[in-house]
Coordinates of C-alpha atoms and ligand atoms in Angstrom, one line a residue:
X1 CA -10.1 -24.8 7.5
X2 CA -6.6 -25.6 6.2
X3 CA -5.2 -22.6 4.4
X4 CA -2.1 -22.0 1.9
X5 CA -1.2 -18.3 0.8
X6 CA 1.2 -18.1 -2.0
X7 CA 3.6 -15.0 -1.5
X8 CA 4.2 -13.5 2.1
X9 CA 4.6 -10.1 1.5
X10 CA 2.5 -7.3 3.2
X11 CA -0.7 -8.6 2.2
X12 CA 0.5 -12.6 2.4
X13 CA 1.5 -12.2 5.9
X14 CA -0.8 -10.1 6.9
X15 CA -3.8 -12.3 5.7
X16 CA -2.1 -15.2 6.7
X17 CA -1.5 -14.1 10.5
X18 CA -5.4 -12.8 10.6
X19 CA -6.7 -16.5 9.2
X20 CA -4.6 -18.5 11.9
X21 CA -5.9 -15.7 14.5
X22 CA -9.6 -16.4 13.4
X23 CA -8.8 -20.1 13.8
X24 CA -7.7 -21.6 10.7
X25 CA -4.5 -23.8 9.7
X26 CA -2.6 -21.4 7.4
X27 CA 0.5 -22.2 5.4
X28 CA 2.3 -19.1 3.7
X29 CA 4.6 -20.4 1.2
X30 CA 7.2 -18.1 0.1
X31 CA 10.2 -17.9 -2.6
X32 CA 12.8 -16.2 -0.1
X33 CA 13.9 -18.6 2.3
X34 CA 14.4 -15.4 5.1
X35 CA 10.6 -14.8 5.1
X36 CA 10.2 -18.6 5.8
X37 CA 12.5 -18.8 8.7
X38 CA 11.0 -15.8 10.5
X39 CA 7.6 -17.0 10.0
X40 CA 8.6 -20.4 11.2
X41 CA 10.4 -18.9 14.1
X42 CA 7.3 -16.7 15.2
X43 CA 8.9 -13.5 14.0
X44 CA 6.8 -11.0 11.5
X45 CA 9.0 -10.4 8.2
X46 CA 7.8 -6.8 8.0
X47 CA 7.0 -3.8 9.9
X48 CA 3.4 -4.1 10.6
X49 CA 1.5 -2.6 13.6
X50 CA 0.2 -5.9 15.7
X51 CA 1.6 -8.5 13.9
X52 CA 4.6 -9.0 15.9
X53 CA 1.9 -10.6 18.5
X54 CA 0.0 -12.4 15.8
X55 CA 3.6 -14.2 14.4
X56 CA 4.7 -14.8 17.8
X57 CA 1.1 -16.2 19.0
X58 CA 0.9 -18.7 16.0
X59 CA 3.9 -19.0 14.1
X60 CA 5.3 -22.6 14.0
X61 CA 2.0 -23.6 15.0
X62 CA -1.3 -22.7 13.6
X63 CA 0.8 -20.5 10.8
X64 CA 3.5 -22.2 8.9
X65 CA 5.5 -21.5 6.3
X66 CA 7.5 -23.1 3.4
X67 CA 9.3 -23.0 0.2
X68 CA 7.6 -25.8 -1.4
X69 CA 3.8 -25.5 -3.2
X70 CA 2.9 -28.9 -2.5
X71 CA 1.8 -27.7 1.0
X72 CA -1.0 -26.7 -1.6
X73 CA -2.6 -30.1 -1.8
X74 CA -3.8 -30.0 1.8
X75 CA -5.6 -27.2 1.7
X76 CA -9.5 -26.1 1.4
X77 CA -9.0 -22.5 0.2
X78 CA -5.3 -21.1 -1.5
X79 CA -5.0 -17.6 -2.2
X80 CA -2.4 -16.2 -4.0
X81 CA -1.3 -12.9 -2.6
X82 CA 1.7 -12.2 -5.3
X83 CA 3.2 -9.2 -6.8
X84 CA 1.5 -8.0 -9.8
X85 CA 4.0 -4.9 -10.8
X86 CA 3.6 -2.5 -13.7
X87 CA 6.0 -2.2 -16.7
X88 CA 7.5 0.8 -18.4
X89 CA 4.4 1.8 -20.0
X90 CA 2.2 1.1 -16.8
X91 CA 0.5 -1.9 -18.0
X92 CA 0.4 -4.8 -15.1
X93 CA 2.8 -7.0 -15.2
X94 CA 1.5 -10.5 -14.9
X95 CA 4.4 -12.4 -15.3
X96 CA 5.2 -13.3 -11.4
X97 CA 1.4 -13.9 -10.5
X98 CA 1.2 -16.0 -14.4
X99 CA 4.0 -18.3 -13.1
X100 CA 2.8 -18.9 -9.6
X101 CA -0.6 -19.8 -10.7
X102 CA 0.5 -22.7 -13.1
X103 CA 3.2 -23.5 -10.0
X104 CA 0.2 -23.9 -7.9
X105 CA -2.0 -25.5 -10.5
X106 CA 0.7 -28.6 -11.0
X107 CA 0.9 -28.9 -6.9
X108 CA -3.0 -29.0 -7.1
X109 CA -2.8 -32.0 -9.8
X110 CA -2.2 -34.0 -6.5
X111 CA -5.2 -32.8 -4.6
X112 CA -7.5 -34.8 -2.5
X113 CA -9.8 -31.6 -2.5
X114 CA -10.9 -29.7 -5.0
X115 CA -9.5 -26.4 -3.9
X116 CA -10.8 -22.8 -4.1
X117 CA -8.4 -20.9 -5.3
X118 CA -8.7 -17.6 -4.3
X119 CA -7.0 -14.6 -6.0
X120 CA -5.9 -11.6 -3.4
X121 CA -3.8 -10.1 -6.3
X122 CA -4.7 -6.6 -7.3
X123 CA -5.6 -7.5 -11.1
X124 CA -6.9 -5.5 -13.9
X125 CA -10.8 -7.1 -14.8
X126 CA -10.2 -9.9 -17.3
X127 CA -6.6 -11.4 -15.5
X128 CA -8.3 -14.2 -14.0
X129 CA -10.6 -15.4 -16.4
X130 CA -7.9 -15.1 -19.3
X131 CA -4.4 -15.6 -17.6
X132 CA -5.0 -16.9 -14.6
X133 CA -7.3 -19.8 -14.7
X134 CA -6.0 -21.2 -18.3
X135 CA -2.1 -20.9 -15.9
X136 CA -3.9 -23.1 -13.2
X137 CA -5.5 -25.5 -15.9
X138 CA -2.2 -25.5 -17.6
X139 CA -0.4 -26.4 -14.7
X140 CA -2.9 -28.8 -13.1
X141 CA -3.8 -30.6 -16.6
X142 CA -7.3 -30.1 -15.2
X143 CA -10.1 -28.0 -16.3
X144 CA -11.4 -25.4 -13.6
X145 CA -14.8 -26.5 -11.5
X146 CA -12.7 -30.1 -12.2
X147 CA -9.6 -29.9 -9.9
X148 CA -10.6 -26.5 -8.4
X149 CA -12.6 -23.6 -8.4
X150 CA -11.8 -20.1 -8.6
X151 CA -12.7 -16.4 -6.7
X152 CA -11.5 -13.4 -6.7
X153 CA -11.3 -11.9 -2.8
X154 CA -9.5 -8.4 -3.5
X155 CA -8.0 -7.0 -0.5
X156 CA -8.2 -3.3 0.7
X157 CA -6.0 -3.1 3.8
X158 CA -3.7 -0.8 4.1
X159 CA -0.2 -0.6 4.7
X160 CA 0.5 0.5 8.5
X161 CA -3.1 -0.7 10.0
X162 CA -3.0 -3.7 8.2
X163 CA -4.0 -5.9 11.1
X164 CA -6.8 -3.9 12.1
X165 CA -8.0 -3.0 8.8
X166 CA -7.7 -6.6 8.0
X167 CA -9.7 -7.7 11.1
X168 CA -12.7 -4.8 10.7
X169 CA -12.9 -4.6 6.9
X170 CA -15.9 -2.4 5.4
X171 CA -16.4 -4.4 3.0
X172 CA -15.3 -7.8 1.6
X173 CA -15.6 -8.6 -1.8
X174 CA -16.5 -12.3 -3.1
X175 CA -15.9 -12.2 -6.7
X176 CA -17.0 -15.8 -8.1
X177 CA -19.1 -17.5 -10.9
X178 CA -20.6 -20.6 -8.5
X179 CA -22.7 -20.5 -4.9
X180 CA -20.3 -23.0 -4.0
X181 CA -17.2 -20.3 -4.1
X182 CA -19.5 -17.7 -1.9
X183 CA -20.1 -20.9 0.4
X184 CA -16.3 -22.1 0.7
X185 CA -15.4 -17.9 1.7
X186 CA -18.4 -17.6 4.0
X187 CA -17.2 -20.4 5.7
X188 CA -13.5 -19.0 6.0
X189 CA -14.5 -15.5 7.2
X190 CA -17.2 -16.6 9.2
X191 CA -15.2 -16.0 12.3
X192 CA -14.9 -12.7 11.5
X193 CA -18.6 -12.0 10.3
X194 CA -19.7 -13.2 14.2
X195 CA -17.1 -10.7 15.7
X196 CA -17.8 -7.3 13.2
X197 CA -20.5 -6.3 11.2
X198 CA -19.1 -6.2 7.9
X199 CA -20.9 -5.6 4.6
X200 CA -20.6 -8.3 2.3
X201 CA -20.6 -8.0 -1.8
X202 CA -21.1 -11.1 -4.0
X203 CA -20.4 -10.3 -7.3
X204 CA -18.7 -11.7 -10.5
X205 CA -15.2 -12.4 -11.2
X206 CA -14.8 -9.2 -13.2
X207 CA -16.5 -7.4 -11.4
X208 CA -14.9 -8.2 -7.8
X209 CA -11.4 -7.0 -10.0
X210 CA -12.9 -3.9 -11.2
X211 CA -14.2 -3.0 -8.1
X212 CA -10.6 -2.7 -6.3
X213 CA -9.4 -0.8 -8.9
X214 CA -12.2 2.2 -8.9
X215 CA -12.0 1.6 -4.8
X216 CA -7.7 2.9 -5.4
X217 CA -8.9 4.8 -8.5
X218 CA -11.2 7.4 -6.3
X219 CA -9.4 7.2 -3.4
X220 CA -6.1 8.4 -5.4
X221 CA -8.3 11.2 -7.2
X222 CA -9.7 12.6 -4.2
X223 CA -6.1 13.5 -2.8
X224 CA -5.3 14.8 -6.1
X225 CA -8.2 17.1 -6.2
X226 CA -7.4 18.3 -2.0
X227 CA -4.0 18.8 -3.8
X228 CA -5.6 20.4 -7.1
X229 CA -7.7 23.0 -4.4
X230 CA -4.9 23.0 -2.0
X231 CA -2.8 24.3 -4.5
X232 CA -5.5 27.0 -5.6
X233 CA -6.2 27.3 -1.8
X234 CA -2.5 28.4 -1.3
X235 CA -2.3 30.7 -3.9
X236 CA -5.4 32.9 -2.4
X237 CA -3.3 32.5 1.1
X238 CA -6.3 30.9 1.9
X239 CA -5.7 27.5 4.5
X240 CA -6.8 24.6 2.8
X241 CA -6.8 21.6 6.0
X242 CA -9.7 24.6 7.0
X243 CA -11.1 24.6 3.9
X244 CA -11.0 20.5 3.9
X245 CA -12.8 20.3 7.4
X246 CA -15.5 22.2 6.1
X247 CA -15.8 20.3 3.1
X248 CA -15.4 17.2 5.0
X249 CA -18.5 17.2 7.0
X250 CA -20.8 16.7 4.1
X251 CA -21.9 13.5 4.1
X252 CA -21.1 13.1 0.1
X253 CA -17.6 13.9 0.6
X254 CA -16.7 12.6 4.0
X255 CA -14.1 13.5 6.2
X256 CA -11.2 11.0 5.3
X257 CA -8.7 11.3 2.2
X258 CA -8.2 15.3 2.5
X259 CA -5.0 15.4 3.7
X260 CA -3.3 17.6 1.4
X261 CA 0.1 18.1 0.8
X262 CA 3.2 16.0 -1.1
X263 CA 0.8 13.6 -2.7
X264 CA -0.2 9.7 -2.9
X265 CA 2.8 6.8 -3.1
X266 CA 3.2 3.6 -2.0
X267 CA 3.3 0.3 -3.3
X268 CA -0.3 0.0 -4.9
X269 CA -1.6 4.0 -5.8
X270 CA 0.7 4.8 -8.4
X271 CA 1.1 0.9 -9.9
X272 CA -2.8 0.4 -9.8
X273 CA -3.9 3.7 -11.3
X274 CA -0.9 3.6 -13.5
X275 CA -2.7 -0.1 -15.0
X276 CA -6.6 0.8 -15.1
X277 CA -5.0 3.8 -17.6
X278 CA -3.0 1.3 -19.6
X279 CA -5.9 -0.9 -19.5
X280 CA -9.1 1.4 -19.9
X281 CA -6.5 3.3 -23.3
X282 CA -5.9 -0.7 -24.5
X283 CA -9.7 -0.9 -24.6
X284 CA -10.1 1.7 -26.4
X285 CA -11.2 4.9 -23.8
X286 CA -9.4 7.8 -23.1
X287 CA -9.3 8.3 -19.1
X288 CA -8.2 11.9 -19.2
X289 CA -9.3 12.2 -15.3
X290 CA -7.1 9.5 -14.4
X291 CA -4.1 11.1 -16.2
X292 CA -4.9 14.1 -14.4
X293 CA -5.2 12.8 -11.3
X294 CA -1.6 11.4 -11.4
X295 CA -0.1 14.7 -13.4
X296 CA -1.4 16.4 -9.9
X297 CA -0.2 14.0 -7.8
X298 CA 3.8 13.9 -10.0
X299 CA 4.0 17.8 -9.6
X300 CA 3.4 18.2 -6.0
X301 CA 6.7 17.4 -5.0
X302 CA 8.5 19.9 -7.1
X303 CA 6.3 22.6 -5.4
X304 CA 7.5 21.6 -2.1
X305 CA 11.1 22.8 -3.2
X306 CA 9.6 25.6 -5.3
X307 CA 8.6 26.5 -2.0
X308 CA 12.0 25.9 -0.8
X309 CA 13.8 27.8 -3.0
X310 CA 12.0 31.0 -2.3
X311 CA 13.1 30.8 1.2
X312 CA 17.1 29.8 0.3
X313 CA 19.3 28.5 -1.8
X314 CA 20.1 25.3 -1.1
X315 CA 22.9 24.4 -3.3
X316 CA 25.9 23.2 -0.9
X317 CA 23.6 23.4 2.1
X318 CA 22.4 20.7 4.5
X319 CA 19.0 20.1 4.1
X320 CA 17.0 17.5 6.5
X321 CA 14.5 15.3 4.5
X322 CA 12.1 14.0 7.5
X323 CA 10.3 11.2 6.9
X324 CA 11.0 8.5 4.7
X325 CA 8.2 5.9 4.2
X326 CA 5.3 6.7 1.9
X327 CA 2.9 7.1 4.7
X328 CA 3.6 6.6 8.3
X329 CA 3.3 3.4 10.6
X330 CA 5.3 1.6 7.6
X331 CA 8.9 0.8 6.6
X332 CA 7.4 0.5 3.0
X333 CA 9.8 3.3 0.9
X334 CA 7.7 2.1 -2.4
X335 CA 7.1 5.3 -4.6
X336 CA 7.7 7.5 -1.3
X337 CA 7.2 11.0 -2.0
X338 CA 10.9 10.8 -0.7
X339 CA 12.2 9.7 -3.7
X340 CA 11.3 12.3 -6.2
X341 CA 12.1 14.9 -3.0
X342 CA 15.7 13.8 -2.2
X343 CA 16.3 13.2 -6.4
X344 CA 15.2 17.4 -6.5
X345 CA 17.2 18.4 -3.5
X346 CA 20.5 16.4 -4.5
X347 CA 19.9 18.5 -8.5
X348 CA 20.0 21.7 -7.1
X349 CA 23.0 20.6 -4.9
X350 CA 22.0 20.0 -1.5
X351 CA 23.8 17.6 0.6
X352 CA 20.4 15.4 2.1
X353 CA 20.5 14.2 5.5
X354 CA 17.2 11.5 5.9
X355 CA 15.8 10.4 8.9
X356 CA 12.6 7.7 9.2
X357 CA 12.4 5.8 12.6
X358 CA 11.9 2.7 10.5
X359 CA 12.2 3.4 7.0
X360 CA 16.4 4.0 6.6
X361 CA 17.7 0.6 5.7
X362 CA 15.0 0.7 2.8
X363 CA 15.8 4.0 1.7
X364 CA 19.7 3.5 2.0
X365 CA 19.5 0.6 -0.9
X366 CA 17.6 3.3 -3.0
X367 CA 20.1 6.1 -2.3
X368 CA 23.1 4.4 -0.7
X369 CA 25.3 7.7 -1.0
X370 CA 23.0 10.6 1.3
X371 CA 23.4 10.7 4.9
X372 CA 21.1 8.8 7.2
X373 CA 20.2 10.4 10.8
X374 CA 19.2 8.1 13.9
X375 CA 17.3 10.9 14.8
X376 CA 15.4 13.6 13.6
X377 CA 17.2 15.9 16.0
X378 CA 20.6 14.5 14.5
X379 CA 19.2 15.4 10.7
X380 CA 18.3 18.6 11.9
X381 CA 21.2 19.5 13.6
X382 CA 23.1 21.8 11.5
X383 CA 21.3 22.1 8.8
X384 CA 19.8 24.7 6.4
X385 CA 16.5 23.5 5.9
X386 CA 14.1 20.4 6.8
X387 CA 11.4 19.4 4.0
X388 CA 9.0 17.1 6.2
X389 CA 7.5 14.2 3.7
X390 CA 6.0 11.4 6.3
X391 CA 3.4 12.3 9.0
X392 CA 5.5 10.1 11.6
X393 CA 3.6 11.7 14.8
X394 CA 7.2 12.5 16.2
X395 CA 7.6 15.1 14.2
X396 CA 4.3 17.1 16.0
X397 CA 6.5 16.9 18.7
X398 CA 9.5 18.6 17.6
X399 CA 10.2 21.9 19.0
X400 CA 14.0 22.9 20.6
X401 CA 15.3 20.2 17.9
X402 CA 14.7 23.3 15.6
X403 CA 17.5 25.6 17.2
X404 CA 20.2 23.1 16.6
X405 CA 19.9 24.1 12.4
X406 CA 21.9 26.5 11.0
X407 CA 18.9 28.3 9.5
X408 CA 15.6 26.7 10.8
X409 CA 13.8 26.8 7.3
X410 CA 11.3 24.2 7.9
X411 CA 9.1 23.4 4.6
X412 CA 6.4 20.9 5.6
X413 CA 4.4 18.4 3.0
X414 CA 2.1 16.9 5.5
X415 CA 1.1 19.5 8.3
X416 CA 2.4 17.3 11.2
X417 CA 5.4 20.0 12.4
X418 CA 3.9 22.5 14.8
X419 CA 5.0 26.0 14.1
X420 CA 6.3 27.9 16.5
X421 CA 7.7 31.0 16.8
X422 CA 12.1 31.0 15.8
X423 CA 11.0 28.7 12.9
X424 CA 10.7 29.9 9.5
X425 CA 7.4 27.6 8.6
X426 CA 5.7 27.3 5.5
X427 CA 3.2 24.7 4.2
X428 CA 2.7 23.2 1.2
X429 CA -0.7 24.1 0.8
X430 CA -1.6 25.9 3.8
Ligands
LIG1 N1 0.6 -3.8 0.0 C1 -0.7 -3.5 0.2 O1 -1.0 -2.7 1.0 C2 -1.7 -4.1 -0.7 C3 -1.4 -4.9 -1.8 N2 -2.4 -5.5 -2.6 C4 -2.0 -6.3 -3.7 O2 -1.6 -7.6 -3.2 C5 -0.6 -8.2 -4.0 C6 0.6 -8.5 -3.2 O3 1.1 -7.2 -2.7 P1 2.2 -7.1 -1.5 O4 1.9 -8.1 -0.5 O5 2.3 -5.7 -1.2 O6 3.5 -7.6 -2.3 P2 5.0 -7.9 -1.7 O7 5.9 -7.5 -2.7 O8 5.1 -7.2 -0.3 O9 5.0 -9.5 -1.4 C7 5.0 -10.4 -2.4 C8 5.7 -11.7 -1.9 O10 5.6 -12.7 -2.9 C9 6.8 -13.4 -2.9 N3 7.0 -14.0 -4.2 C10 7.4 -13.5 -5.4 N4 7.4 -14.4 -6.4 C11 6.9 -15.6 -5.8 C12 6.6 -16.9 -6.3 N5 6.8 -17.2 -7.6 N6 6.2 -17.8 -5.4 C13 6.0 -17.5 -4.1 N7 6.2 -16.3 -3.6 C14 6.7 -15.3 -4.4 C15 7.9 -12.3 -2.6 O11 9.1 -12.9 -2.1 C16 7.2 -11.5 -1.6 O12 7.4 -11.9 -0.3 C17 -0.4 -7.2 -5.2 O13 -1.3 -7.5 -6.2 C18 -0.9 -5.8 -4.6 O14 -1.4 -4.9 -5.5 C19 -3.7 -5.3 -2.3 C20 -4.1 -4.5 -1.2 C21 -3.1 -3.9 -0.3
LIG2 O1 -4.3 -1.4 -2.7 C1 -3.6 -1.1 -1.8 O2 -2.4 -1.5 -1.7 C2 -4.1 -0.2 -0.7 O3 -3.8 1.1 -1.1 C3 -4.1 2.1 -0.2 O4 -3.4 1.9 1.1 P1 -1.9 2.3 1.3 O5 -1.3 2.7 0.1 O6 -1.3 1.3 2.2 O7 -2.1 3.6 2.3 P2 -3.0 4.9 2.3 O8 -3.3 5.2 3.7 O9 -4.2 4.8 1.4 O10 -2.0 6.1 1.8 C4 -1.6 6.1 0.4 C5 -0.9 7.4 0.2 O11 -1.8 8.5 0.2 C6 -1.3 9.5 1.0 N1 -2.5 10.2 1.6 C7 -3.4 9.6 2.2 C8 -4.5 10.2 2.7 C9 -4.6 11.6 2.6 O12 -5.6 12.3 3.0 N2 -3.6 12.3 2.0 C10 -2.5 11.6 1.4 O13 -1.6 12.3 0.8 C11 -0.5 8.8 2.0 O14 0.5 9.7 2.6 C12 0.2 7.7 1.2 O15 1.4 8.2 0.6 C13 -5.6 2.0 0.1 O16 -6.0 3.0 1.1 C14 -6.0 0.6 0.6 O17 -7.4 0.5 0.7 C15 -5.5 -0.4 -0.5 O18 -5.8 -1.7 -0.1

């Protein structure tokens, strides 16, 4: 099928990449020229694990790219995989996704088709059906089911296994109000129905944006509440990853998500619970869970340097921050527990050394004045103390690195640094 996906970010990319790999001609269509040229040039615009290969295999040949929406009137299917943000009350920000839909819906005027276009946007249930389509009918002069039709296909990859994720989903989710929608999707993922056996739920519109919402929305809460009991667990000096292995092995609660420690970031937890509160309180409902799941979740860096500070003072010392991404296996820095760490080490004075084998050049534009380490045995050379924030594997294998500091203090967030004996260890909750 010929394919367009408006915005070539990590989902764009990634989605676009998979389609051409399943067999389809697919067009990501970008507003930063950069993106564009790397795609073009068979080069993957972010850090993603396998989709260097997938770029490479098909990029300037089954998977284009452009500036200009007009590539839009070619296609079968168009998703739009843009950025919908939060503003400073948490509400979603529809603004970027608003404008690109009415872009897309005056390229789609010219259509030979009549398009399904398909929305990969996180968006809180009601966007589509009351910003989004009236955008595209605006833009298009046309009615929808006239020019095009419309689904919702919400996207649960995640960021560092985004290939694989996207290529042995679950679940996929076909949000739409007409058989013909569910037909035109089948059709597209039908190479990757015959080579996985992957549930599929055909829904409504709302109801396909409500459903990636709660997916992110209970995900979130159960690392708050392993950080709620992790908390508890540390104050009876009880360890709570033991506690969490136990808990993990009935079938209700599962195994996965009980990693406690410095909490949830990236680009889509704290934005997408953030705008089902805003949301669920502009309704009318109170979601006092929700507001405790992300007071858990904002506290639980400050009780990594609590912890700190009852092993030294770090004002004027050198202190290693390992770990810079939100999660490893990305370059993503979006609302990494990082952020709030270095902010409470440079308050109480410390002079922060960061190291991230991928994750500096992102972290640098946040906090342009710290030092950066190519190494983790560079940042923790010399210094006072290492917080460790990112479960980068390298850091289980850290050991003689630890005699180069001045005082090996070593405060870990994510149980990944094994202790040994000459360091003095402490978990967050363990
Ligand atoms: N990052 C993730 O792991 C996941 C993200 N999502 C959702 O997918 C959507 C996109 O997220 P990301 O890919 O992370 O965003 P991103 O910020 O990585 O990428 C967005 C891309 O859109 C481009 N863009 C901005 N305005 C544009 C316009 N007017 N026309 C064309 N391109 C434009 C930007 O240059 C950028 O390359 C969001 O709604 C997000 O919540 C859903 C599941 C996973
Ligand atoms: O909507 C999205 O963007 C995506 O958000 C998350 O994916 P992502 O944020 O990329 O990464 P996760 O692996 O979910 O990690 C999120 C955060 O939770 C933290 N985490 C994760 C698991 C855990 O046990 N403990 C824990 O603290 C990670 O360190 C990271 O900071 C969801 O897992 C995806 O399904 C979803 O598509």
């Amino acid at each position: 099928m010929q394919v367009t996906v408006i915005g070539s970010g990590y989902v764009g990319t990634t989605l676009a990449a998979c389609l051409a790999d399943l067999g389809h001609d697919v067009t990501n269509v970008d507003i930063d020229e950069e993106i564009v040229a790397a795609i073009e040039s068979g080069v993957a615009p972010i850090h993603e694990a396998g989709l260097d290969e997938l770029v490479a295999e098909h990029g300037g040949e089954r998977l284009r790219a452009t500036t200009d929406y007009d590539v839009a009137t070619r296609a079968n299917v168009v998703f739009i995989a843009l950025p919908t943000p939060t503003d400073a009350e948490g509400r979603i920000d529809t603004s970027i996704i608003t404008a690109g839909a009415e872009q897309l819906g005056a390229a789609l005027a010219e259509s030979e088709e009549r398009p399904l276009v398909v929305v990969k946007s996180t968006v809180v249930p009601g966007t589509t059906e009351n910003e989004l389509i009236p955008a595209l009918e605006r833009g298009s002069g046309s009615t929808v089911g006239e020019a095009f039709d419309v689904a919702v296909n919400p996207e649960f990859l995640r960021e560092g296994t985004a290939v694989s994720d996207f290529l042995h989903p679950d679940k996929v989710v076909f949000g739409a109000q007409h058989a013909r929608a569910y037909e035109t999707l089948n059709e597209l993922y039908a190479p990757l129905f015959e080579r996985t056996d992957t549930a599929v739920v055909r829904t409504g519109i709302r109801e396909a944006e409500m459903i990636k919402y709660a997916n992110n929305a209970f995900l979130a809460s159960k690392i708050s509440l392993i950080n709620e009991l992790g908390n508890i667990c540390k104050e009876f000096g009880v360890d709570a990853y033991e506690v969490a292995d136990a808990i993990g092995l009935d079938d209700r609660i599962g195994p996965q998500f009980l990693r406690s420690g410095v909490g949830w970031g990236g680009s889509c937890f704290p934005k997408d619970v953030a705008a089902l509160i805003a949301a669920a309180r502009d309704a009318g409902y109170d979601p006092e869970l929700l507001d405790a799941v992300v007071g858990v979740n904002d506290r639980q860096p400050e009780r990594l340097l609590s912890i700190l500070d009852d092993h030294v003072d770090v004002n004027g010392e050198r202190v290693a921050v390992l770990g810079l991404a939100f999660k490893s296996g990305t370059d993503d820095i979006r609302s990494s527990r990082a952020i709030p760490t270095i902010e409470g080490l440079l308050e109480r004075g410390a002079t922060v050394v960061g190291y991230d084998p991928v994750a500096t050049e992102n972290m640098r534009a946040e906090f342009p004045d710290i030092e950066y380490a190519s190494s983790a045995a560079d940042a923790l050379s010399g210094a006072t103390a290492a917080v460790v924030v990112t479960d980068w594997d390298e850091f289980a294998a850290l050991d003689e690195e630890f005699d180069a500091m001045a005082r090996p203090v070593v405060v870990d967030g994510r149980r990944i640094v094994e202790p040994r004996a000459g360091i003095e260890y402490e978990g967050l909750t363990w």
